[in-house]
Coordinates of C-alpha atoms and ligand atoms in Angstrom, one line a residue:
X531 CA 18.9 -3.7 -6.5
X532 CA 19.2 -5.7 -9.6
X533 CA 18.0 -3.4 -12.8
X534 CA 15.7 -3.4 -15.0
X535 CA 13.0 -3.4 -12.6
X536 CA 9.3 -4.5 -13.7
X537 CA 6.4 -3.1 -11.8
X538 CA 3.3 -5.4 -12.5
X539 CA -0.6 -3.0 -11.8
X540 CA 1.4 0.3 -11.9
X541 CA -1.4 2.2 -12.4
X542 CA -2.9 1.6 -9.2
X543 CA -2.4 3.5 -5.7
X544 CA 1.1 2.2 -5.1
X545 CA 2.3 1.9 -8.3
X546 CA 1.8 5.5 -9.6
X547 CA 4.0 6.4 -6.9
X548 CA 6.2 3.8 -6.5
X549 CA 7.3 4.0 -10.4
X550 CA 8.2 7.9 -10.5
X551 CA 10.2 7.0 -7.3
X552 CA 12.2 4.1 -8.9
X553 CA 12.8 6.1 -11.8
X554 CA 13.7 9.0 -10.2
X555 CA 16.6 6.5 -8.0
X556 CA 17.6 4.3 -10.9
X557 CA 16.7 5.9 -14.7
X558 CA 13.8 6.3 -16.4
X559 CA 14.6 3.5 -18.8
X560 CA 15.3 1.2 -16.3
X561 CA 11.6 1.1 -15.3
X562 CA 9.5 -1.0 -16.7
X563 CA 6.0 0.2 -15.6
X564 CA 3.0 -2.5 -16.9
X565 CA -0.9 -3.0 -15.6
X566 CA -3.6 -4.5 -17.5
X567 CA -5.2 -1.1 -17.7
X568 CA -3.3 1.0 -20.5
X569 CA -3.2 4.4 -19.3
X570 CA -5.4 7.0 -21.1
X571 CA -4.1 9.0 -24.4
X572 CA -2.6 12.4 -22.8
X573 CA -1.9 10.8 -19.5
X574 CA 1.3 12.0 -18.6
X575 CA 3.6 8.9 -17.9
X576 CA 7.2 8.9 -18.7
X577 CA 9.3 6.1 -19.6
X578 CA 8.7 2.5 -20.9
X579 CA 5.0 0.9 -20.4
X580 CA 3.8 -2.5 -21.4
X581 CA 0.3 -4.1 -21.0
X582 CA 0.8 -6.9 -18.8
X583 CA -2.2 -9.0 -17.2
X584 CA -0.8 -11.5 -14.7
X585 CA -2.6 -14.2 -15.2
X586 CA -0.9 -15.1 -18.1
X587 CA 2.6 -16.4 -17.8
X588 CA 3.6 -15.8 -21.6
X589 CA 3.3 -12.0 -21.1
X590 CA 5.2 -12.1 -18.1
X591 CA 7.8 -14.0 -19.5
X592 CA 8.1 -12.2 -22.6
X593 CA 8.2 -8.7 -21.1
X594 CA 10.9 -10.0 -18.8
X595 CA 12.8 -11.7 -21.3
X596 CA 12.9 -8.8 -24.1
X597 CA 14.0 -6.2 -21.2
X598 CA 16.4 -8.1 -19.4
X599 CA 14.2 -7.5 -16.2
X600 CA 16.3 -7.6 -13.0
X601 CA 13.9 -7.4 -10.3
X602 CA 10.1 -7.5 -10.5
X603 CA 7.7 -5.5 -8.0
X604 CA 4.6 -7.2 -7.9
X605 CA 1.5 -4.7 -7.1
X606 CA -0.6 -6.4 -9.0
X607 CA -4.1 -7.6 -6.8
X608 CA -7.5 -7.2 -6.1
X609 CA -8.0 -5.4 -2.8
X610 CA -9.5 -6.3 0.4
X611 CA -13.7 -4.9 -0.1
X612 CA -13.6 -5.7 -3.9
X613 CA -11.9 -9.5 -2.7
X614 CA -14.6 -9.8 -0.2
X615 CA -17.4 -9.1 -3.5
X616 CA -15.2 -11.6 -6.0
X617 CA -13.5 -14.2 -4.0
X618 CA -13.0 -16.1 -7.0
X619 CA -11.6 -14.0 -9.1
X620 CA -9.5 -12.7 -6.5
X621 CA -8.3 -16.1 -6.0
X622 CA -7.1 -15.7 -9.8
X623 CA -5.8 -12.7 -9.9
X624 CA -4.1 -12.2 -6.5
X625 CA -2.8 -15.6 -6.1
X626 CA -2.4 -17.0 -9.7
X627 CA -0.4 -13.6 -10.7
X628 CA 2.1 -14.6 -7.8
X629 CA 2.7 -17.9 -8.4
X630 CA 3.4 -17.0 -12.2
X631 CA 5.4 -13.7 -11.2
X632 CA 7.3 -16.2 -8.9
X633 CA 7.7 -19.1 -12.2
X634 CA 8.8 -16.8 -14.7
X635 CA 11.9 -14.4 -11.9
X636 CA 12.6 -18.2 -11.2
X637 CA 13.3 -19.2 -15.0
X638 CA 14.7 -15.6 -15.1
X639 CA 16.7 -15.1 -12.5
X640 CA 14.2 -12.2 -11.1
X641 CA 14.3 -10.7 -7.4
X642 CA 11.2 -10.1 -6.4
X643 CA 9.0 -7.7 -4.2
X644 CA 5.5 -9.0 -2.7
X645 CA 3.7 -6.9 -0.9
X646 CA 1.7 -8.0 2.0
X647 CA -0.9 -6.6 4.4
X648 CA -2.0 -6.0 7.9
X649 CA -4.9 -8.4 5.9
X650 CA -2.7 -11.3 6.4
X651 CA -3.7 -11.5 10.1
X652 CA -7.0 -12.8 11.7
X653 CA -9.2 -12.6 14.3
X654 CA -7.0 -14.6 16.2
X655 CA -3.8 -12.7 16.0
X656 CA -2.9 -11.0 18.7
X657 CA -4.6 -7.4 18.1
X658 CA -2.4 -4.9 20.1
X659 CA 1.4 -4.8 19.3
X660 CA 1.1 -7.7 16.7
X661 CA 4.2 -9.6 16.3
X662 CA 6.3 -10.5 13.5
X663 CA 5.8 -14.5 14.1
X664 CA 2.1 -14.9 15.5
X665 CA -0.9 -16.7 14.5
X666 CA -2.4 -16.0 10.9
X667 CA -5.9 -17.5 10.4
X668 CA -6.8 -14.4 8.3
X669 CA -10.7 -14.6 7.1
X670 CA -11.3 -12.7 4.6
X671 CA -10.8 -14.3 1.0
X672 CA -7.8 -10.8 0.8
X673 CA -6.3 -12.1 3.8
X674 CA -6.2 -15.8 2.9
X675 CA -4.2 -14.3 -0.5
X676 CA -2.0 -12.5 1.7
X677 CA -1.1 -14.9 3.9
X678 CA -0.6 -17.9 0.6
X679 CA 1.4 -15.1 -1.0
X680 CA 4.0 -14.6 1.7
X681 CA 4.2 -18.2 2.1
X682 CA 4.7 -19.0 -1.4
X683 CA 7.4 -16.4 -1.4
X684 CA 8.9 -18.3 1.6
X685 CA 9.2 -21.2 -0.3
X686 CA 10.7 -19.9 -3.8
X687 CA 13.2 -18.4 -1.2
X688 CA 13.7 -21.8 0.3
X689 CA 13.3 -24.3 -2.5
X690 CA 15.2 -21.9 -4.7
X691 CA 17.2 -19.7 -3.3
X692 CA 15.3 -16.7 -5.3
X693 CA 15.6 -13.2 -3.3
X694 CA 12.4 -12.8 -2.6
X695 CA 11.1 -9.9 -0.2
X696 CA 8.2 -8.0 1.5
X697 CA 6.5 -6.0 3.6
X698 CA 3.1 -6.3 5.3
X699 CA 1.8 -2.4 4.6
X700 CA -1.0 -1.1 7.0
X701 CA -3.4 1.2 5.4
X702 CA -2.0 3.7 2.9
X703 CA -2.8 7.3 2.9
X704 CA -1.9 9.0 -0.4
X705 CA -3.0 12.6 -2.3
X706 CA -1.8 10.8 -5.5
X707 CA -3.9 8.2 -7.1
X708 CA -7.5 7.1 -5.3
X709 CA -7.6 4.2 -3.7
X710 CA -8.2 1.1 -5.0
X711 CA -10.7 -0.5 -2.8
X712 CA -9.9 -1.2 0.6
X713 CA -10.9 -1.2 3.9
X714 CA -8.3 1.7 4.5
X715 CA -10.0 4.0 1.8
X716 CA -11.8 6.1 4.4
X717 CA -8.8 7.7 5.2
X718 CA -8.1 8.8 2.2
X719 CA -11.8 9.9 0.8
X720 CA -12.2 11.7 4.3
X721 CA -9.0 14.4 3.4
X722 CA -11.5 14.9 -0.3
X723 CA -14.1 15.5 1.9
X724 CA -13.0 17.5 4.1
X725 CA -11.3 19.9 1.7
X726 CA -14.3 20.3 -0.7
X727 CA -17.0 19.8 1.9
X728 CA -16.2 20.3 5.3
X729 CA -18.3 16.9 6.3
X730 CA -17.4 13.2 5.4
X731 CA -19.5 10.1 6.6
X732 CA -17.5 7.4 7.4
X733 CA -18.1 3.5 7.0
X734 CA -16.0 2.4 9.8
X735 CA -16.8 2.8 13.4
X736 CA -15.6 6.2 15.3
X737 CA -13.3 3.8 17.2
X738 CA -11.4 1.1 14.8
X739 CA -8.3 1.8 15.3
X740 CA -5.8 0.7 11.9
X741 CA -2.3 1.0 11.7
X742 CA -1.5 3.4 9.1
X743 CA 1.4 5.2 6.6
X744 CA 1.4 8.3 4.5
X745 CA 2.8 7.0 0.9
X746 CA 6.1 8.5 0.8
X747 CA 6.8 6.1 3.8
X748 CA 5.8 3.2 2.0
X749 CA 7.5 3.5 -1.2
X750 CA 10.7 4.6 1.1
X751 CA 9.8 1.1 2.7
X752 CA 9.6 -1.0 -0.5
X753 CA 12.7 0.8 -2.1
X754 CA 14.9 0.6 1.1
X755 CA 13.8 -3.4 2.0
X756 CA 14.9 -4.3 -1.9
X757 CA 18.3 -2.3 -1.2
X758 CA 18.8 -4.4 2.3
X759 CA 21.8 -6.0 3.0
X760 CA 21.1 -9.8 2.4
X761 CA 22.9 -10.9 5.2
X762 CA 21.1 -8.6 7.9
X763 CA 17.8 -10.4 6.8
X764 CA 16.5 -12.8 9.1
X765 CA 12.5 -12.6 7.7
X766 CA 13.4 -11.4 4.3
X767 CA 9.1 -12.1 3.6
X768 CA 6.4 -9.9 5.1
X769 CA 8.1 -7.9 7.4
X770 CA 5.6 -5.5 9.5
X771 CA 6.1 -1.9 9.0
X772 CA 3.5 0.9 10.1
X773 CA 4.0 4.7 10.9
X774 CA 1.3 5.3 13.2
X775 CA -2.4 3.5 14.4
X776 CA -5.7 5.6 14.3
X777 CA -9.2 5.7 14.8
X778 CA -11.2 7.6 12.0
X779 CA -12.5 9.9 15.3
X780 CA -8.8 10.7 16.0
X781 CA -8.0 11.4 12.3
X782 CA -11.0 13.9 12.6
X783 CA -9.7 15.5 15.2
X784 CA -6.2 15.8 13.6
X785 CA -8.1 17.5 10.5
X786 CA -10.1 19.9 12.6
X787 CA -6.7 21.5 14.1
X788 CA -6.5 23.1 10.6
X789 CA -10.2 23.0 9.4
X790 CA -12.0 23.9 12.6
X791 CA -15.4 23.9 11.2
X792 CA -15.2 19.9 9.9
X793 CA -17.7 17.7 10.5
X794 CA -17.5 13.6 10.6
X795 CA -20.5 11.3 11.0
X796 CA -20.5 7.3 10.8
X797 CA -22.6 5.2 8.2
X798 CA -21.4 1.8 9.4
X799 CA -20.4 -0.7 6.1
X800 CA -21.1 -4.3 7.6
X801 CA -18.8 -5.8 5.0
X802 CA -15.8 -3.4 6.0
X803 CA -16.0 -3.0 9.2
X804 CA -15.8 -7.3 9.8
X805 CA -12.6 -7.3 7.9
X806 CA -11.2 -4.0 10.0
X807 CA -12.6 -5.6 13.3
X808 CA -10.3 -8.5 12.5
X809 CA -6.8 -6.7 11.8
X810 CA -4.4 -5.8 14.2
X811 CA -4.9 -2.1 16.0
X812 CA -1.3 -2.0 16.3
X813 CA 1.8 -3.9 14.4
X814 CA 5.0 -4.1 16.4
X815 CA 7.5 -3.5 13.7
X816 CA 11.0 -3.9 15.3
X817 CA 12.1 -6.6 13.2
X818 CA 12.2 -4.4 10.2
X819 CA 13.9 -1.8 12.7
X820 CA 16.7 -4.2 13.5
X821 CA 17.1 -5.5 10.1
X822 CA 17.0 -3.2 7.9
X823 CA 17.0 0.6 9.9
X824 CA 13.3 0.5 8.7
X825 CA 12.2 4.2 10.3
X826 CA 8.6 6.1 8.6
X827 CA 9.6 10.4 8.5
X828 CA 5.5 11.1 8.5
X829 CA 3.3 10.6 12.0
X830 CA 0.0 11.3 12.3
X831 CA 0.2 15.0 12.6
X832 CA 2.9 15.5 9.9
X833 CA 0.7 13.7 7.4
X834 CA -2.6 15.3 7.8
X835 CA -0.8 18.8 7.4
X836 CA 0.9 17.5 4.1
X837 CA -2.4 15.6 2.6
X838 CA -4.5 18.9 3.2
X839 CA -1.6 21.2 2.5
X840 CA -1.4 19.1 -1.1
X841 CA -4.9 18.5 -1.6
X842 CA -6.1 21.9 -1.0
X843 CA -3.6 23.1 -3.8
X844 CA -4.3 20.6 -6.6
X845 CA -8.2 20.8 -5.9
X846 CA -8.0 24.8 -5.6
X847 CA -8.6 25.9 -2.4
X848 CA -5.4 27.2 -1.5
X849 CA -6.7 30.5 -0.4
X850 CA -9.4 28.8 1.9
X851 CA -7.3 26.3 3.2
X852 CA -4.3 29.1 3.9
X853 CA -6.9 30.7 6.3
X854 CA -8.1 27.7 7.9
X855 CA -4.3 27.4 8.4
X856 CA -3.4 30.5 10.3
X857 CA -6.4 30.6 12.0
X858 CA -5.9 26.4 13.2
X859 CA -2.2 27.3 14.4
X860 CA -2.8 31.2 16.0
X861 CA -0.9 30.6 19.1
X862 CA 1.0 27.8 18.3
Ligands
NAD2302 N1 -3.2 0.5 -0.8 C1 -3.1 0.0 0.4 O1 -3.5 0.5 1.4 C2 -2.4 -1.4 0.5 C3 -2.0 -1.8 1.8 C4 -1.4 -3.1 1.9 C5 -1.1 -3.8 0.8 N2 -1.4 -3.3 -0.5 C6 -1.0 -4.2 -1.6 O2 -0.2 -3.4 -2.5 C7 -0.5 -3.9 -3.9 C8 -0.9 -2.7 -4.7 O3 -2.0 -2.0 -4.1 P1 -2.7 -0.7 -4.7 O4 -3.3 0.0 -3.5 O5 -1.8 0.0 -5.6 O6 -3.9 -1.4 -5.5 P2 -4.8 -0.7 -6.6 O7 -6.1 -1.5 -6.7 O8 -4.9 0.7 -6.5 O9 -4.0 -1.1 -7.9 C9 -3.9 -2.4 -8.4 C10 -3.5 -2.4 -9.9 O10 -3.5 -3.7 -10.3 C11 -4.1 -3.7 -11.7 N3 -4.5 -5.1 -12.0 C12 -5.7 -5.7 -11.6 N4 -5.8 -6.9 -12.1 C13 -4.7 -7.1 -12.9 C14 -4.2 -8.1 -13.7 N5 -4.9 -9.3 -13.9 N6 -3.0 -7.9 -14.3 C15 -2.3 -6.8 -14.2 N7 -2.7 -5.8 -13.4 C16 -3.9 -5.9 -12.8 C17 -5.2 -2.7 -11.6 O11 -5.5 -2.2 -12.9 C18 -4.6 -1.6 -10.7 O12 -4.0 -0.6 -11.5 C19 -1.6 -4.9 -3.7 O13 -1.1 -6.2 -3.7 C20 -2.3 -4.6 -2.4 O14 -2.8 -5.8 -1.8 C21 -2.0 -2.1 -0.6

């Protein structure tokens, strides 16, 4: 991968994962971390920040410019629920960051990581073992975003030969930062829950079933996809990837293996549950097998003992959660 590398909203979800990864891999120094947020005094980030909003082309560029950037990873975006409540806006930010991401790595001779979402697909895609190359009439304003976006990066490809790359990511599950928004975010907030509560109420259906990844997958993903030999790439854009599919009853279930005494019921969010009910249940991700060894370490199981194992440390239950551990797996 060409270095420096810029990462654009690095304070979200992704990014405050995704940059301590790069910068463990390539230097401290060569990461360029930048987000319209500033991060607050104290907040422990290493290495090179600059305030970047992506709607304006003359901070890109300059950023770019003064560090020589190499490769840009755009995680910039408004996400799927808060989309949904500013269409507009998300038209600005989502798709008016990319197209000036894409201006300035053209000018600059950038490489440059977009990255999709199981939102780019529709009620009309194919919902079981969604293909690579299938219909994408995506209706949520997210989703239309998505779809433009990989596109657009088709194009630059195209028109300009630009290396330009992607992944569409299911839901993300992480113990790092909270998530940003999503229709996804339940299984995140349920691991909280659990942990501190013993009971979370959930705003999707017991039965949508989403294609999911535990973090350390997806920034494996968007690391090892940038790293890709070129001439093995025959998608190069939006390339599925997933790690497993579950229903929030089934994650439930996996939680109550180690905390027996959990409790899940089901406050149904109309808004959130139209846009899961028109995802795929399941991605069929064998082009990113074939092209580029794509292969996720965490399943279901292995997450949800890693998230609580994790969570219940950092939020101070370790003792509690040890027992519910040993009691969970007597007999294994
Ligand atoms: N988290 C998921 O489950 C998931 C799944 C699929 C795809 N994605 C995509 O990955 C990318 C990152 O997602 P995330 O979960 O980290 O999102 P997030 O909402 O947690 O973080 C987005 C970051 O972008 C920043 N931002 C917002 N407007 C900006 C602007 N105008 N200029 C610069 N920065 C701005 C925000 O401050 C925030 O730190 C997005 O494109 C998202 O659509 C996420």
């Amino acid at each position: 991968m060409k270095t420096p590398i810029l990462v654009t909203g690095a304070n979200g979800q992704i990014g405050s994962e995704l940059v301590p990864a790069l910068r463990e891999r390539y230097g401290e120094s060569a990461i360029i971390a930048s987000d319209i947020r500033v991060p607050a005094p104290g907040c422990d980030s290493d290495g090179p920040f600059e305030r970047i909003d992506v709607t304006s082309r003359r901070q890109i560029g300059e950023v770019v410019g003064d560090h020589r950037i190499g490769t840009i990873y755009h995680m910039a975006a408004l996400l799927s629920a808060i989309a949904e409540d500013r269409p507009q806006t998300a038209w600005e930010i989502n798709m008016g960051g990319l197209y000036r991401i894409l201006e300035v790595a053209r000018r600059q001779n950038c490489a440059v990581f977009f990255p999709s979402s199981i939102g780019a697909f529709g009620p009309t895609t194919p919902r079981d073992a969604t293909p690579q190359d299938t219909i994408q009439r995506p209706t949520s304003m997210y989703g239309v975003t998505k779809v433009s976006g990989e596109l657009l990066c088709d194009y630059y490809a195209a028109r300009f030969g630009m290396d330009t790359r992607g992944l569409r990511l299911p839901g993300l599950i992480s113990n790092t930062a909270p998530p940003g928004g999503g229709t996804t975010d339940y299984a995140v907030d349920i691991f909280y829950q659990a942990i501190r509560y013993r009971h979370y109420t959930c705003f999707l259906a017991a039965d949508t079933r989403l294609d999911m990844m535990y973090m350390p997958d997806a920034v494996t993903a968007m690391i090892e996809v940038m790293e890709a030999d070129a001439s093995r790439l025959v998608h190069r854009n939006a390339f599925n990837v997933t790690a497993f599919d579950v229903t929030p009853a089934e994650l439930a279930d996996a939680i109550r293996r180690h905390l027996p005494d959990f409790e899940i019921d089901y406050e149904v969010d109309p808004v959130r549950q139209a846009i899961a009910d028109s995802w795929p249940r399941t991605m069929d991700d064998s082009a990113a097998r074939a092209e580029w060894d794509w292969n996720p370490r965490f399943d279901l199981a292995a997450m949800t003992q890693d998230m609580l194992r994790t969570l219940g440390r950092r939020l101070g239950l370790v003792g509690r959660w040890r027992d519910h551990d040993r009691e969970a797996h007597h007999g294994d």
